[in-house]
Coordinates of C-alpha atoms (C1' of nucleotides) in Angstrom, one line a residue:
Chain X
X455 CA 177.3 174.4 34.8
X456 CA 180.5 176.5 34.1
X457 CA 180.3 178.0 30.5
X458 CA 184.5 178.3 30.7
X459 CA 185.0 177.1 27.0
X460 CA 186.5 173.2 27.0
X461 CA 190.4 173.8 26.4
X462 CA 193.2 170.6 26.0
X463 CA 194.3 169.4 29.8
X464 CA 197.5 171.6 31.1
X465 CA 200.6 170.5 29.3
X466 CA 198.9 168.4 26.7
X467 CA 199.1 169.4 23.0
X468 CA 196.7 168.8 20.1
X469 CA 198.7 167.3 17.0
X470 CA 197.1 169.5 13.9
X471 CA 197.4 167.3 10.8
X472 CA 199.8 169.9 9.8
X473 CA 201.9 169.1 13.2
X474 CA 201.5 165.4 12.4
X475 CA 203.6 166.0 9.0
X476 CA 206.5 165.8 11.4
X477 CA 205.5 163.6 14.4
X478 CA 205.6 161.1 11.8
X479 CA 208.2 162.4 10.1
X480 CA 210.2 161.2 13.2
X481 CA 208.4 158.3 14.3
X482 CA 209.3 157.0 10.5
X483 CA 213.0 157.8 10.9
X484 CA 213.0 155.8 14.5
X485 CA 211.4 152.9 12.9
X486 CA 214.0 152.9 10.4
X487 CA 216.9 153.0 12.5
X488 CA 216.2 151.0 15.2
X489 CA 215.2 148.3 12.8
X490 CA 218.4 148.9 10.7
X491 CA 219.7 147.3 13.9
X492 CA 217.3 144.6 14.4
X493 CA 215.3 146.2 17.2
X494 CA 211.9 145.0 16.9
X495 CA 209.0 147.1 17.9
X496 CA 206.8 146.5 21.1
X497 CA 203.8 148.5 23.0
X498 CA 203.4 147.8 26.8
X499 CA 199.8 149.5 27.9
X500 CA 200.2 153.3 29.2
X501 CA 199.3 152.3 32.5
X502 CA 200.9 150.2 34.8
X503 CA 200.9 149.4 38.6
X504 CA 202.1 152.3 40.4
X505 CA 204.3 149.8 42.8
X506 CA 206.2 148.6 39.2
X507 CA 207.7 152.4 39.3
X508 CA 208.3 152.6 42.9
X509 CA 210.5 149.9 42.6
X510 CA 212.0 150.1 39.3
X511 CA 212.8 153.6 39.3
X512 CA 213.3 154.3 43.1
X513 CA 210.9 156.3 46.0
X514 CA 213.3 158.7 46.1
X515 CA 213.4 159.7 42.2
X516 CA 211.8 162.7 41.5
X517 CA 210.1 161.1 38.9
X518 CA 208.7 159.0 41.3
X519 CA 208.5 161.0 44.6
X520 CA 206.5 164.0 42.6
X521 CA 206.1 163.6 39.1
X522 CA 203.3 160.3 38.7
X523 CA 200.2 160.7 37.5
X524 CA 198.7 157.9 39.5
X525 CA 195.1 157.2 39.8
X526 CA 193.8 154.8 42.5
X527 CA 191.9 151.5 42.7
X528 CA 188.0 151.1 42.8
X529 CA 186.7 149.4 45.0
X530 CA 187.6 150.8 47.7
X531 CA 184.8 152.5 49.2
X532 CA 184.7 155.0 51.7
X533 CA 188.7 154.5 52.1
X534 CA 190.8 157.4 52.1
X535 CA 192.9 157.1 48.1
X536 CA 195.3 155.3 48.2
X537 CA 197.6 155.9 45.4
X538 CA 200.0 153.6 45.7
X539 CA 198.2 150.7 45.7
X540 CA 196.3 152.0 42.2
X541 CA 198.3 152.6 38.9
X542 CA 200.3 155.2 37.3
X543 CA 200.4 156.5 33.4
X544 CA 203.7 155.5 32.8
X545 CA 206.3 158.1 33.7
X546 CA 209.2 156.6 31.3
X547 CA 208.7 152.9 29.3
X548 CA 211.9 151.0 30.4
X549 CA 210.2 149.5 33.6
X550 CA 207.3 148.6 31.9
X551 CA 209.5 146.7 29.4
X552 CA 211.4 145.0 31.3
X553 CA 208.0 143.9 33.2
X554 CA 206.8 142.7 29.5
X555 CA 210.4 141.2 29.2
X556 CA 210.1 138.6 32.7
X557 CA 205.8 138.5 32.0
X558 CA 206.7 137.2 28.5
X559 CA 209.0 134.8 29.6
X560 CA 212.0 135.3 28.1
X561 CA 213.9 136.0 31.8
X562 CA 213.9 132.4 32.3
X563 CA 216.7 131.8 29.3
X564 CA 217.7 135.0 29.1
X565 CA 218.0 135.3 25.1
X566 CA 219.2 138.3 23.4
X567 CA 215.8 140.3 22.7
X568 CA 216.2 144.0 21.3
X569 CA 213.1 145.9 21.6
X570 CA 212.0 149.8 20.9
X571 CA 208.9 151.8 21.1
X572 CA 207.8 154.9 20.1
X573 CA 204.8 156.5 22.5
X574 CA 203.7 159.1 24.7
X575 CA 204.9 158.9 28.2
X576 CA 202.9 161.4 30.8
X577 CA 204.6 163.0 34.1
X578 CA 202.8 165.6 36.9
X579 CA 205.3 168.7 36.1
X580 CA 205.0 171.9 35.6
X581 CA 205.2 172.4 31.8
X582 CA 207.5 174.7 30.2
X583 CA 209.5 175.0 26.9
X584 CA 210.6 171.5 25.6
X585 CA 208.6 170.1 28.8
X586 CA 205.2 168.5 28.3
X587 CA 202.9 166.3 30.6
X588 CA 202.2 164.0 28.0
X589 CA 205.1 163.7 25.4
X590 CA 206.4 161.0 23.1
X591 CA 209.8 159.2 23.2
X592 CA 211.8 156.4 21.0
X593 CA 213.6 154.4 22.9
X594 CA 215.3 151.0 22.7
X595 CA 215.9 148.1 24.7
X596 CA 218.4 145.2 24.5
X597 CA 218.3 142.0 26.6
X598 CA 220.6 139.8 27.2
X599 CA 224.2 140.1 27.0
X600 CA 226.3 142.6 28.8
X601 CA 228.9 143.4 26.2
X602 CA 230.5 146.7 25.8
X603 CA 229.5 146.3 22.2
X604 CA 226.1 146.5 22.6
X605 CA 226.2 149.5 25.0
X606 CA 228.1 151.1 21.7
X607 CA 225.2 149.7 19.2
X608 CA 222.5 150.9 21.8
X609 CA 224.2 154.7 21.6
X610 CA 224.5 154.0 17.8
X611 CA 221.2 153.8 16.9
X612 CA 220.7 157.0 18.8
X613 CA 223.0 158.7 16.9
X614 CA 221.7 157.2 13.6
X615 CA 218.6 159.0 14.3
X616 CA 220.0 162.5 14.8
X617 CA 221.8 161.9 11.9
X618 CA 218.9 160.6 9.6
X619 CA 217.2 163.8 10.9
X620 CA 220.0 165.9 9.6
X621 CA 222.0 166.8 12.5
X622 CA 225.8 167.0 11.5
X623 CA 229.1 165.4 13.2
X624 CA 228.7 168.1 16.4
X625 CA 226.6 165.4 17.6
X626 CA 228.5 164.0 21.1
X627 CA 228.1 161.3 23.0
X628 CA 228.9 161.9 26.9
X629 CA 229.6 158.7 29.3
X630 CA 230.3 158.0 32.4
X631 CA 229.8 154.7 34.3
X632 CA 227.8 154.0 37.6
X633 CA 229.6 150.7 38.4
X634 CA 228.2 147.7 39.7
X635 CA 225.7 147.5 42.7
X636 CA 228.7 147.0 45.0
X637 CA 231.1 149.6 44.3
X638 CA 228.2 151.9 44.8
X639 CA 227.9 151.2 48.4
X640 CA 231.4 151.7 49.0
X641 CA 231.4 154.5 46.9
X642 CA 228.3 156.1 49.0
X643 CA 229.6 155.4 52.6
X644 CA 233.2 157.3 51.4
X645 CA 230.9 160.2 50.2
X646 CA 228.9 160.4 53.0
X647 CA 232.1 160.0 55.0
X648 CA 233.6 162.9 52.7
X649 CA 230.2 164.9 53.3
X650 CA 229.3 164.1 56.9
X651 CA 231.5 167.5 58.1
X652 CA 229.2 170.0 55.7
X653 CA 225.9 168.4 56.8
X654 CA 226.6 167.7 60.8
X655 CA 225.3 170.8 63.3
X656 CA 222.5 173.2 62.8
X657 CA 223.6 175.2 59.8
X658 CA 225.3 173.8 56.3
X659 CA 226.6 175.7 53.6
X660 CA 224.9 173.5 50.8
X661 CA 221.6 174.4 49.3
X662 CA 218.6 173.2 50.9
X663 CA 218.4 170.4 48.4
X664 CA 221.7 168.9 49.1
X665 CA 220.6 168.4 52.4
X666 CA 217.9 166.3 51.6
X667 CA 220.3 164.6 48.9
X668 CA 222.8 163.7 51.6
X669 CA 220.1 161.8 53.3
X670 CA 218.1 160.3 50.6
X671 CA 220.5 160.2 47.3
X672 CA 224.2 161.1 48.3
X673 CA 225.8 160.6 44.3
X674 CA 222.8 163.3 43.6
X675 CA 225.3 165.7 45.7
X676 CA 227.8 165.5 42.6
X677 CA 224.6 166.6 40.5
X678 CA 224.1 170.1 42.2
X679 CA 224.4 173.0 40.0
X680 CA 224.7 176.1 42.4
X681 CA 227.9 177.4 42.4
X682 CA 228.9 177.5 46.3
X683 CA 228.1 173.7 46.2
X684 CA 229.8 172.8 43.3
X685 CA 232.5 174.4 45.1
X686 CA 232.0 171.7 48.2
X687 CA 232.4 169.3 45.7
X688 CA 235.8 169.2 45.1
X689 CA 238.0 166.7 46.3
X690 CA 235.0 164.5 46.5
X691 CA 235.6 160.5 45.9
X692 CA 235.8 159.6 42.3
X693 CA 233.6 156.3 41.9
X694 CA 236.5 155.2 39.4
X695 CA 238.4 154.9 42.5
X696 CA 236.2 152.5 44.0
X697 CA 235.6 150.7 41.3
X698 CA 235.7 146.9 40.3
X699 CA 237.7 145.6 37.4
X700 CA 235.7 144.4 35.8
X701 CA 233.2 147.1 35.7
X702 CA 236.4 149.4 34.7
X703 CA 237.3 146.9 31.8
X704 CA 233.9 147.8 30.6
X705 CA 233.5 151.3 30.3
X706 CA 237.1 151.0 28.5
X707 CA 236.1 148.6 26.2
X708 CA 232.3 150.4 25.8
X709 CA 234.9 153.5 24.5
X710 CA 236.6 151.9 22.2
X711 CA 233.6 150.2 21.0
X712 CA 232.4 154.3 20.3
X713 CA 235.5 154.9 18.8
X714 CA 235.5 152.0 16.4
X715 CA 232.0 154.0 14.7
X716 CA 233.6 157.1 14.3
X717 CA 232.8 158.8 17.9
X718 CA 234.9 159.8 20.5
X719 CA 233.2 159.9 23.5
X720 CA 233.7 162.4 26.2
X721 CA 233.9 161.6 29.6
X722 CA 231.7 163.4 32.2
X723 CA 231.3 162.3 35.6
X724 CA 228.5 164.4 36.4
X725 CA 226.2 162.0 34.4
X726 CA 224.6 160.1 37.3
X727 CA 220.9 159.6 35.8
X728 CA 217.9 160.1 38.4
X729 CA 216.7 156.8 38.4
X730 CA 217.6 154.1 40.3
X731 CA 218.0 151.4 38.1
X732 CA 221.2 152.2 36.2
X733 CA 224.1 150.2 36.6
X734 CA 227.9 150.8 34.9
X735 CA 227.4 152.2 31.1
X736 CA 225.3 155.8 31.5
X737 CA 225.3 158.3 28.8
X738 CA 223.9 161.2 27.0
X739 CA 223.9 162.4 23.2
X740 CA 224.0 166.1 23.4
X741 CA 224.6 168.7 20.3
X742 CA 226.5 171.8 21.9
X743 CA 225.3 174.6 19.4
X744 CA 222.0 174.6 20.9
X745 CA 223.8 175.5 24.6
X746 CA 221.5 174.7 27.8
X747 CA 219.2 172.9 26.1
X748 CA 222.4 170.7 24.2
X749 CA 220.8 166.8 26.2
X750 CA 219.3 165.5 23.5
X751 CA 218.6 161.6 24.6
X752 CA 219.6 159.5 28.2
X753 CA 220.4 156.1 28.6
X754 CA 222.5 153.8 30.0
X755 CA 222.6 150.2 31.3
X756 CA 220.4 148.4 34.0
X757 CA 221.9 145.0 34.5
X758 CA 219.8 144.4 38.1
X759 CA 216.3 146.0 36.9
X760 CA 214.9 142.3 35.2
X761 CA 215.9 140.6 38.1
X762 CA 214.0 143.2 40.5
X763 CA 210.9 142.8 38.2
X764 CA 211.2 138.8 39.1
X765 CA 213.5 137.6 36.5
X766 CA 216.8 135.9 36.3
X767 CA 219.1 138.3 36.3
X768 CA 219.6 139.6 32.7
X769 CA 221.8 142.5 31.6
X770 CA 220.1 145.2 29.6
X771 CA 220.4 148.6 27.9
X772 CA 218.7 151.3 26.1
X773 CA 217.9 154.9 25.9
X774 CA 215.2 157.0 25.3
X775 CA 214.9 160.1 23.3
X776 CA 211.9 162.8 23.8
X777 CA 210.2 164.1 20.9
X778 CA 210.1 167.2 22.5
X779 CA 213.4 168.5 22.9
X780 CA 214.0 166.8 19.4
X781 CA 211.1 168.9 17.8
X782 CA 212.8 172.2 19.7
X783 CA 216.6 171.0 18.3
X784 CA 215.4 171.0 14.8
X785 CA 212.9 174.1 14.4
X786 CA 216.2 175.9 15.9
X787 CA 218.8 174.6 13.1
X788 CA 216.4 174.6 10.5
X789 CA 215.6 170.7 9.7
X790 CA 214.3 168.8 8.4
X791 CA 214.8 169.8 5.0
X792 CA 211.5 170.4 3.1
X793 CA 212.5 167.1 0.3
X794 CA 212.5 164.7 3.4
X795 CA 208.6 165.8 4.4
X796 CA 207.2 166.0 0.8
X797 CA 205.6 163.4 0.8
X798 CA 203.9 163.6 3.7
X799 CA 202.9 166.9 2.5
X800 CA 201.5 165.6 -0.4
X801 CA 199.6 163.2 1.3
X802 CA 197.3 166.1 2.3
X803 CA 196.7 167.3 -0.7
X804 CA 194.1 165.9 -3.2
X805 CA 195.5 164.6 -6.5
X806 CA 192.4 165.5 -8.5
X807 CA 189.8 167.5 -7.4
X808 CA 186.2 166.8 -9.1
X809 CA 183.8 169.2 -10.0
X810 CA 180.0 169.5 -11.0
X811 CA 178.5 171.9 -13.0
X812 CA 174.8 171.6 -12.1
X813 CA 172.9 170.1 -9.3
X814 CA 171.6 167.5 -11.4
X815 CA 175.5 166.1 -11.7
X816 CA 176.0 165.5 -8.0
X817 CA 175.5 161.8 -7.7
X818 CA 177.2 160.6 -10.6
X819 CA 180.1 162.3 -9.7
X820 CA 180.1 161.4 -6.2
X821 CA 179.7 158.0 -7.4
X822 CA 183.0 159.0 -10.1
X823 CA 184.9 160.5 -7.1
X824 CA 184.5 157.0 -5.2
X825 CA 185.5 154.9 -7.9
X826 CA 188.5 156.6 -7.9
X827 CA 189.0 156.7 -4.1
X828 CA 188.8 152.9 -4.6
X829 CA 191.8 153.0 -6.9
X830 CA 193.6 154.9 -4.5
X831 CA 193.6 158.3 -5.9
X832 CA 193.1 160.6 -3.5
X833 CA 190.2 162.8 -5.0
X834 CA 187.9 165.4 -3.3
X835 CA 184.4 167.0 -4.1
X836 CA 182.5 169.8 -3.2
X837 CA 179.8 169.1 -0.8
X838 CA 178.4 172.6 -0.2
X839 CA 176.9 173.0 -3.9
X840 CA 179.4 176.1 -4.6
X841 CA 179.1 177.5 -7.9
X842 CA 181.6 176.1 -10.9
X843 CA 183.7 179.1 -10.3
X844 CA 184.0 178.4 -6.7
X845 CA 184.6 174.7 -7.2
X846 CA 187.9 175.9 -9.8
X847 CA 189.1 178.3 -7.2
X848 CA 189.1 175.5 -4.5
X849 CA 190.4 172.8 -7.1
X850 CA 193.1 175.5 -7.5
X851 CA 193.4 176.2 -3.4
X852 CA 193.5 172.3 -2.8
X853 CA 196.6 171.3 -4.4
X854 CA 195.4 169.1 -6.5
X855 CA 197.3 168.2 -9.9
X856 CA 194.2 167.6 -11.9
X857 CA 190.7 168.9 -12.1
X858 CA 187.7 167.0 -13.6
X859 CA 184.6 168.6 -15.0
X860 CA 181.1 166.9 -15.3
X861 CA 178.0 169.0 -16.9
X862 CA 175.0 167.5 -18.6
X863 CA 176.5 167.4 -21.7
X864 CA 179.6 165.3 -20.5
X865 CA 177.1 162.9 -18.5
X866 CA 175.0 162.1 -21.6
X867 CA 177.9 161.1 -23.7
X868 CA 179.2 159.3 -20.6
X869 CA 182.2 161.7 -20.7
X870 CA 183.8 164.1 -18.5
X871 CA 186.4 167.0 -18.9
X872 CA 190.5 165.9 -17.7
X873 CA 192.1 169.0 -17.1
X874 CA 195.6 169.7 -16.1
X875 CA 195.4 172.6 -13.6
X876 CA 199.3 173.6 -13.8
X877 CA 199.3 173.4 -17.8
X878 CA 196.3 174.5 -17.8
X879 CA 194.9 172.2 -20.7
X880 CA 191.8 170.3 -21.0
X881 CA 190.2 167.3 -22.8
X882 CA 187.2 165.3 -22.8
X883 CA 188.1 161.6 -22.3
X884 CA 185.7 158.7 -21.7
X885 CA 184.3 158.5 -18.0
X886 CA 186.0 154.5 -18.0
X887 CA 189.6 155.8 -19.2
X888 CA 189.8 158.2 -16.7
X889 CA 190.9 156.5 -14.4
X890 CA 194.2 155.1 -16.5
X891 CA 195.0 158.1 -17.7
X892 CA 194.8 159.4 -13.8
X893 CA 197.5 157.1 -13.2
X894 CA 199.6 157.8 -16.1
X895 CA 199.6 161.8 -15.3
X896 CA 200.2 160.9 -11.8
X897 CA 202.9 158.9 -12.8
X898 CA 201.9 156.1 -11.0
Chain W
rG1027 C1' 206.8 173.4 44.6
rU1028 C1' 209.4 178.9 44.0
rG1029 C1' 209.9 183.3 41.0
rG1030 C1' 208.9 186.6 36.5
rA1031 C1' 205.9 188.1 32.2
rU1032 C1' 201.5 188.0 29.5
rG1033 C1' 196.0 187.3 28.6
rU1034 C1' 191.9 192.5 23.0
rA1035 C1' 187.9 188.7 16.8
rG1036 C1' 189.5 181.6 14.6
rC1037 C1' 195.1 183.2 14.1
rU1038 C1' 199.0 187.4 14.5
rC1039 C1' 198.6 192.0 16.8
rA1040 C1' 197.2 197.8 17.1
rG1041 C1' 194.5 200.5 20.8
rU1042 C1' 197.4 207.3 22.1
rU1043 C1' 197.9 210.9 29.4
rG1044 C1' 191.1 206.3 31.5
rG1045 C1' 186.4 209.8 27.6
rU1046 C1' 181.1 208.6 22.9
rU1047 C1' 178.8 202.8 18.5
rA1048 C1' 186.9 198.6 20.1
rG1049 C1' 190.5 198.6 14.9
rA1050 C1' 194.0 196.2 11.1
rG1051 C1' 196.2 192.0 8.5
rC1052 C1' 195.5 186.8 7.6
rA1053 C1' 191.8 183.1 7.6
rU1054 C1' 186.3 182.3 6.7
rC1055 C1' 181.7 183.3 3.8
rG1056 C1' 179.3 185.9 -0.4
rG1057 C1' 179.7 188.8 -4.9
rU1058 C1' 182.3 191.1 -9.5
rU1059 C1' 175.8 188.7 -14.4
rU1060 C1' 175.2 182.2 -13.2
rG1061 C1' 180.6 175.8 -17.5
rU1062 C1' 186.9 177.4 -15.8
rG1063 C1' 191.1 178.7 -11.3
rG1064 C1' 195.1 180.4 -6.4
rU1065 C1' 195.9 187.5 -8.4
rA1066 C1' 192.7 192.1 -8.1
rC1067 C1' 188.3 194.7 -6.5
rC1068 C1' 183.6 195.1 -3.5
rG1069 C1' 180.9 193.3 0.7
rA1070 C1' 179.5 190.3 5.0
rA1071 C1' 180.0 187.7 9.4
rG1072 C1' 183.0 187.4 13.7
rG1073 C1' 184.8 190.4 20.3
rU1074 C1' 180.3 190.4 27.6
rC1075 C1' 188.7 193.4 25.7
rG1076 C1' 190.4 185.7 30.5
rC1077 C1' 187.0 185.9 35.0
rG1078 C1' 185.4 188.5 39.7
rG1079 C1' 185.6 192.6 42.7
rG1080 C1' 187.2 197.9 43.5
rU1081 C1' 188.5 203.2 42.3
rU1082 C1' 186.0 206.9 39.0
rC1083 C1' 180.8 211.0 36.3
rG1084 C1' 183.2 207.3 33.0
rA1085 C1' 188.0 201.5 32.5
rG1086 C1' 190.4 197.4 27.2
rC1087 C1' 193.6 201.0 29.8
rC1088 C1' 194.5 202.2 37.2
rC1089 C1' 194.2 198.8 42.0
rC1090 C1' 193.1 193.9 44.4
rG1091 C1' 191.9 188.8 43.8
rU1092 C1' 191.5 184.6 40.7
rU1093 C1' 192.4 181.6 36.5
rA1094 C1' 195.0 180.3 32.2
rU1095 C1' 199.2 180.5 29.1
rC1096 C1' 204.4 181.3 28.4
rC1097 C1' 209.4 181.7 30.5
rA1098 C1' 213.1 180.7 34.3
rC1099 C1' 214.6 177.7 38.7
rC1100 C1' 214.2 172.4 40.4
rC1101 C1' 214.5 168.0 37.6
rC1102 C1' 214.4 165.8 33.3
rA1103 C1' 213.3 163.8 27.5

RNA sequence: GUGGAUGUAGCUCAGUUGGUUAGAGCAUCGGUUUGUGGUACCGAAGGUCGCGGGUUCGAGCCCCGUUAUCCACCCCA
């Protein structure tokens, strides 16, 4: 047996009640704004079939390729693992979703549905700052229609969120479009066409990565960030070039939609998205003032993904925003504010802290203190059998507003000391008005 | 997966050119005469200096390995 003390799995976190003051914090505010917009919450399980990722997402995603935490089926004995066949902690929630979306059998009319969910996703990376094996992300979902407008709305409610939180107008919403299944195949023969001279004999100028890119993922090309490839770039086919009209018509008309709320978007071409399933409409929020770390939320459209889950084809859209790189965005500007966590500050704090004076006083105030649990006060005791002077100083410590004091001489007359530990003043009231005139000083 | 930094009490850190029983602050617990408070004062407890080798008369300090954490790259949220 290894004595190595038990510490939390690599990349994992415990949430402190003091760190849940703003996990919830932010799981409040999603809830709000998402159901502002009439996104209703779901929960798929946080496993899944590993094969619903390998399709949804795409082998060749990194997410995919490297980045599962897949564990295999029992049953079979002796055989060597087989992962694929086994399931996978879900990497990201929109495949499972959509899987809920066809299972639940709304695919075969295809009705609006607008979902979100707020949970923690897991992926096999190395961790770092802003980067977790198991983190949490809000995200929504619509089904249904494929209207620029709703690709505007979907982005909205992302940006209502930054905004509840307290970010201010630097907020920015980037966009570019992927097209429609069949501009992307033209699109990658002319880039591989474009590319084939920089990739053909022995030695290439691009990074090593590129080179598997070119085979596996040409548009990741575009996405390289070292300089003598970005250089190799240029001249490249645009996509736009390529590009149907009526996937054209809709990125225009998903920017005006942005610019009917207030937000200009700003057109970047190097959003491509890793994952397979996007389809026209993909976009970022990003605040600049934090610099490299500015991507605040992904998303984008996936108009083929319900039909490769076994639906009828249905349109959809979403986004998904991780905790993480929220929680890093706003210790760095300073938010919340204080007023917007009070209360769940308060809530872990006593309101009235009871104590005893003797031993002999124990039970009836225990049996006091749940009374007033019942009523929902939130009321704490001493259970180590500190002296009076201790019990005041932890009353004091505790937060709470008021103190109450039972001694033999209270318990006879069926009394018991009220005191208000920020005035400082005391009275003995009846033991059965306490609890009213709890509520009255607690302004409740 | 690649590279860099770090690892001393629960937490944040000191620890001089390697030299006797390893320190502080905060937190914890107790006390300052036992029915009244977050201050102050006194005291206690708490460390195989990440782990394993090596060099040395002697290592928290030097060397090697290992492990963990953090940071960067890759990619992403």
């Amino acid at each position: 047996m290894s004595s190595a003390p038990f510490r939390n799995a690599r990349g994992t976190r415990d949430l402190l009640p003091q760190d849940l003051v703003l996990v919830r914090h932010l799981e409040r505010v999603a809830q709000k704004v998402a159901s502002a917009a009439s996104y209703r919450e779901v929960r798929t399980p946080m496993f899944e079939e590993t094969r619903l990722f390998q399709r949804s997402l795409g082998e060749t995603s990194d997410v995919v390729s490297k980045e599962m935490f897949s564990v295999p089926k029992r049953g079979t004995e002796g055989a060597e693992l087989n992962l694929a066949d086994g399931y996978t902690f879900r990497p990201e929630n929109t495949a499972s979703i959509a899987r809920a979306y066809v299972q639940g059998g709304f695919a075969a009319s295809a009705p609006l549905q607008k979902w979100f969910y707020v949970g923690p996703m897991f992926r096999y990376e190395r961790p770092q700052k802003g980067r977790e094996r198991q983190f949490s992300q809000f995200g929504v979902e619509a089904f249904g229609p494929q209207s620029p407008t709703l690709d505007a709305e979907v982005v909205g409610v992302a940006l209502q969120f930054f905004h509840a939180l307290g970010f201010d107008d630097q907020l920015q919403v980037r966009v570019n479009s992927m097209g429609d299944p069949e501009d992307r195949a033209i699109w990658s023969e002319e880039l591989r066409k474009f590319f084939a001279d920089q990739f053909a004999g022995e030695s290439t100028e691009r990074c090593p990565d590129c080179v598997v890119r070119f085979e596996r993922n040409v548009f990741r090309l575009l996405d390289c960030k070292v300089p003598r490839c970005v250089e190799r770039n240029e001249g490249a086919p645009d996509l736009f070039s390529v590009m149907g009209d009526d996937a054209k018509r809709h990125h225009q008309e998903f920017g005006q939609a942005l610019r009917a709320i207030g937000f200009e978007p700003v057109e970047d071409r190097s959003i491509v998205r890793g994952l397979d399933y996007y389809s026209r409409t993909v976009f970022e929020v990003h605040y600049p003032p934090l610099g490299a770390r500015s991507a605040l939320c992904g998303g984008g459209r996936y108009d083929g993904l319900v039909e490769e889950m076994g639906g009828r084809p249905t349109p959809g859209v979403g986004f998904s925003i991780g905790f993480t790189p929220t929680e890093l965005a706003l210790k760095e500007l300073g938010l919340p504010h204080a007023a917007d966590l009070q209360d769940l500050e308060d809530g872990l704090m006593p309101q009235v802290y009871a104590i005893g004076i003797g031993e002999e006083d124990r039970l009836e105030l225990f049996r006091l203190v749940t009374e007033l649990r019942q009523a929902g006060i939130r009321c704490e005791l001493d259970h180590r059998g500190k002296s009076p002077k201790a019990q005041f100083q932890e009353a004091a410590k505790s937060g709470a507003r008021f103190a109450l004091v039972l001694g033999a001489e209270e318990r006879e007359a069926k009394q018991i000391v009220l005191k208000d530990l920020a005035a400082k003043e005391e009275r003995k009231v009846g033991q059965d008005e306490v609890l009213t005139l709890l509520h009255q000083g607690l302004g409740e």
